[in-house]
């Protein structure tokens, strides 16, 4: 039986005023059902000339202040975010027939936060952050492999690999969060949270 919440939509939307709490509940459910990377999210950015670009990244943290991922700051997305901090995220959990769309503005996390996360990464991943000039053209694959060897030699002590200054985290401060549930005959259920100027969240149902 398809139980409903107070708005007349599926009970999985609950009756919460806080979309971050609802996202947390949906993410925990996705961790139980998604076969790979429930934290994978499509990140859409745009250049200063309004040319869009989208790619998959991994969400590494979230709270009331936003949604955090990490990257090379000189990558395409990094450069675009320096020029245009407006961006959008879309989670798609096929096992649950659910999506979450988030729009907002991005800013860099603090050095302390970036350092803490970087130090938690595997040694090979920390070396990769040094060795890869992300998004830059390679002459051949050997160029990258040789660069990895150079940095492994430079930072042979696995406990002493400093974070590159060109590698950090971005935090998306949400202005809107939409929760989407697949429906029969494409009659989907959509719940939109929009942040007001006073920081409170307003809810609205959207037509499929």
Short mmCIF file of C-alpha atoms in Angstrom, two decimals:
data_model
loop_
_atom_site.label_atom_id
_atom_site.label_comp_id
_atom_site.label_asym_id
_atom_site.label_seq_id
_atom_site.Cartn_x
_atom_site.Cartn_y
_atom_site.Cartn_z
CA UNK A 1 0.00 0.00 0.00
CA UNK A 2 1.33 3.43 -0.97
CA UNK A 3 1.03 5.47 2.23
CA UNK A 4 0.95 9.24 1.89
CA UNK A 5 2.39 12.12 3.86
CA UNK A 6 0.54 15.33 4.80
CA UNK A 7 1.05 16.76 1.29
CA UNK A 8 -0.55 13.72 -0.30
CA UNK A 9 2.66 12.30 -1.76
CA UNK A 10 4.54 9.09 -0.97
CA UNK A 11 5.46 8.63 2.69
CA UNK A 12 9.16 8.40 1.74
CA UNK A 13 9.06 12.22 1.51
CA UNK A 14 8.17 12.26 5.22
CA UNK A 15 6.89 15.49 6.80
CA UNK A 16 10.11 17.35 7.46
CA UNK A 17 10.80 21.08 7.28
CA UNK A 18 14.54 20.45 6.94
CA UNK A 19 15.65 19.13 3.52
CA UNK A 20 19.13 18.27 4.82
CA UNK A 21 17.57 15.81 7.25
CA UNK A 22 15.46 14.31 4.47
CA UNK A 23 18.56 14.04 2.27
CA UNK A 24 20.38 12.24 5.09
CA UNK A 25 17.56 9.70 5.36
CA UNK A 26 17.43 9.14 1.60
CA UNK A 27 21.23 8.80 1.42
CA UNK A 28 21.22 6.18 4.20
CA UNK A 29 18.59 4.25 2.26
CA UNK A 30 20.67 4.51 -0.93
CA UNK A 31 23.70 3.10 0.90
CA UNK A 32 21.66 -0.02 1.55
CA UNK A 33 20.43 -0.51 -2.02
CA UNK A 34 22.89 1.02 -4.50
CA UNK A 35 25.50 -1.51 -5.72
CA UNK A 36 28.19 1.13 -6.29
CA UNK A 37 28.95 4.61 -4.97
CA UNK A 38 25.62 5.89 -3.57
CA UNK A 39 27.49 9.18 -3.04
CA UNK A 40 28.16 9.61 -6.78
CA UNK A 41 26.63 12.85 -8.04
CA UNK A 42 26.49 14.66 -11.36
CA UNK A 43 27.98 18.13 -10.94
CA UNK A 44 27.06 20.78 -13.50
CA UNK A 45 29.13 23.95 -13.83
CA UNK A 46 29.36 26.72 -16.38
CA UNK A 47 32.16 28.88 -17.71
CA UNK A 48 32.09 32.67 -17.58
CA UNK A 49 30.82 32.48 -21.17
CA UNK A 50 27.89 30.31 -20.09
CA UNK A 51 29.21 27.10 -21.67
CA UNK A 52 27.92 24.22 -19.49
CA UNK A 53 29.88 21.18 -18.39
CA UNK A 54 28.83 18.16 -16.33
CA UNK A 55 30.70 15.23 -14.75
CA UNK A 56 30.39 12.73 -11.92
CA UNK A 57 32.08 13.42 -8.59
CA UNK A 58 31.86 11.82 -5.17
CA UNK A 59 30.13 13.60 -2.31
CA UNK A 60 32.42 13.39 0.72
CA UNK A 61 30.49 15.32 3.36
CA UNK A 62 27.28 17.25 3.89
CA UNK A 63 25.59 19.21 6.66
CA UNK A 64 23.38 22.26 7.09
CA UNK A 65 26.09 24.41 5.47
CA UNK A 66 26.31 22.44 2.24
CA UNK A 67 27.58 19.53 0.17
CA UNK A 68 31.33 18.92 -0.17
CA UNK A 69 33.47 17.27 -2.84
CA UNK A 70 37.22 17.45 -3.55
CA UNK A 71 39.17 18.10 -6.74
CA UNK A 72 42.19 19.63 -8.42
CA UNK A 73 41.52 23.37 -8.36
CA UNK A 74 43.13 23.72 -11.79
CA UNK A 75 40.83 21.16 -13.41
CA UNK A 76 38.10 22.28 -15.78
CA UNK A 77 35.49 22.29 -13.02
CA UNK A 78 37.90 24.05 -10.67
CA UNK A 79 38.60 26.82 -13.16
CA UNK A 80 34.93 27.19 -14.03
CA UNK A 81 33.97 27.50 -10.38
CA UNK A 82 36.57 30.23 -9.90
CA UNK A 83 34.88 32.15 -12.73
CA UNK A 84 31.27 31.24 -11.95
CA UNK A 85 30.44 29.82 -8.50
CA UNK A 86 26.88 28.86 -9.43
CA UNK A 87 26.41 25.12 -9.87
CA UNK A 88 23.96 22.25 -9.64
CA UNK A 89 24.12 18.65 -8.40
CA UNK A 90 21.94 15.67 -9.28
CA UNK A 91 21.89 12.35 -7.44
CA UNK A 92 20.18 9.43 -9.19
CA UNK A 93 19.54 6.27 -7.20
CA UNK A 94 18.17 3.83 -9.75
CA UNK A 95 17.61 1.12 -7.15
CA UNK A 96 15.17 3.45 -5.34
CA UNK A 97 13.74 5.21 -8.40
CA UNK A 98 14.68 8.48 -6.72
CA UNK A 99 16.58 11.64 -7.60
CA UNK A 100 17.74 14.68 -5.65
CA UNK A 101 18.60 17.94 -7.40
CA UNK A 102 20.48 20.72 -5.61
CA UNK A 103 21.33 24.22 -6.82
CA UNK A 104 23.44 26.83 -5.10
CA UNK A 105 26.78 28.58 -4.97
CA UNK A 106 30.17 27.07 -4.22
CA UNK A 107 33.05 28.20 -2.06
CA UNK A 108 36.28 26.54 -0.98
CA UNK A 109 36.43 24.65 2.30
CA UNK A 110 38.99 25.79 4.87
CA UNK A 111 42.57 24.54 4.67
CA UNK A 112 42.09 22.66 7.93
CA UNK A 113 39.09 20.76 6.55
CA UNK A 114 40.91 19.99 3.29
CA UNK A 115 44.03 18.84 5.16
CA UNK A 116 42.01 16.52 7.38
CA UNK A 117 40.25 14.86 4.47
CA UNK A 118 43.43 14.63 2.36
CA UNK A 119 45.29 12.87 5.16
CA UNK A 120 42.51 10.27 5.36
CA UNK A 121 42.98 9.23 1.72
CA UNK A 122 44.96 6.19 0.64
CA UNK A 123 48.64 6.79 -0.16
CA UNK A 124 48.14 6.14 -3.89
CA UNK A 125 45.32 8.69 -4.00
CA UNK A 126 47.41 11.33 -2.25
CA UNK A 127 50.24 10.74 -4.73
CA UNK A 128 47.76 10.95 -7.59
CA UNK A 129 46.73 14.42 -6.48
CA UNK A 130 50.34 15.52 -7.06
CA UNK A 131 51.04 13.50 -10.20
CA UNK A 132 47.96 14.30 -12.30
CA UNK A 133 47.51 17.66 -14.00
CA UNK A 134 43.79 17.05 -14.08
CA UNK A 135 42.00 17.93 -17.34
CA UNK A 136 45.29 18.79 -19.08
CA UNK A 137 46.23 16.98 -22.28
CA UNK A 138 48.65 14.04 -22.00
CA UNK A 139 51.21 13.19 -24.67
CA UNK A 140 50.70 9.54 -23.74
CA UNK A 141 49.81 7.38 -20.75
CA UNK A 142 53.49 6.90 -19.88
CA UNK A 143 53.74 10.59 -19.07
CA UNK A 144 51.28 10.10 -16.20
CA UNK A 145 52.85 6.84 -15.03
CA UNK A 146 56.27 8.47 -14.92
CA UNK A 147 54.88 11.41 -12.97
CA UNK A 148 53.44 9.01 -10.39
CA UNK A 149 56.86 7.38 -10.05
CA UNK A 150 58.52 10.78 -9.54
CA UNK A 151 56.19 11.74 -6.70
CA UNK A 152 56.36 8.30 -5.09
CA UNK A 153 60.12 8.76 -4.98
CA UNK A 154 59.77 12.31 -3.64
CA UNK A 155 57.23 11.29 -0.98
CA UNK A 156 58.37 7.77 -0.19
CA UNK A 157 57.27 8.09 3.44
CA UNK A 158 53.55 7.34 3.27
CA UNK A 159 52.93 9.28 6.47
CA UNK A 160 54.43 12.50 5.09
CA UNK A 161 52.64 13.45 1.88
CA UNK A 162 51.57 17.11 2.12
CA UNK A 163 48.38 18.30 0.46
CA UNK A 164 49.05 20.12 -2.82
CA UNK A 165 47.96 23.75 -2.72
CA UNK A 166 46.12 23.16 -5.99
CA UNK A 167 43.93 20.43 -4.43
CA UNK A 168 41.06 21.18 -2.08
CA UNK A 169 37.35 20.89 -1.46
CA UNK A 170 34.36 22.83 -2.70
CA UNK A 171 31.21 23.31 -0.64
CA UNK A 172 27.89 23.84 -2.42
CA UNK A 173 25.67 26.05 -0.26
CA UNK A 174 22.15 25.02 -1.36
CA UNK A 175 19.47 27.50 -2.34
CA UNK A 176 17.05 24.86 -3.56
CA UNK A 177 16.77 21.09 -3.09
CA UNK A 178 14.30 18.97 -5.05
CA UNK A 179 13.36 15.40 -4.11
CA UNK A 180 11.95 13.27 -6.96
CA UNK A 181 10.25 9.88 -6.95
CA UNK A 182 9.45 7.89 -10.07
CA UNK A 183 5.74 7.44 -10.75
CA UNK A 184 3.68 5.22 -13.02
CA UNK A 185 2.99 6.59 -16.51
CA UNK A 186 5.61 9.30 -15.89
CA UNK A 187 3.40 10.91 -13.22
CA UNK A 188 6.33 11.50 -10.89
CA UNK A 189 6.22 13.01 -7.42
CA UNK A 190 8.34 16.10 -6.82
CA UNK A 191 8.94 18.09 -3.64
CA UNK A 192 10.92 21.33 -3.82
CA UNK A 193 12.55 23.09 -0.87
CA UNK A 194 13.60 26.71 -1.49
CA UNK A 195 15.60 28.77 0.97
CA UNK A 196 14.18 32.18 1.80
CA UNK A 197 16.20 35.31 2.53
CA UNK A 198 15.91 34.67 6.27
CA UNK A 199 17.42 31.21 5.82
CA UNK A 200 14.22 29.25 6.33
CA UNK A 201 13.08 26.53 3.93
CA UNK A 202 9.78 26.70 2.04
CA UNK A 203 8.16 23.59 0.54
CA UNK A 204 6.18 23.26 -2.67
CA UNK A 205 4.90 20.41 -4.82
CA UNK A 206 5.90 20.46 -8.49
CA UNK A 207 4.01 19.04 -11.43
CA UNK A 208 5.79 16.08 -13.08
#
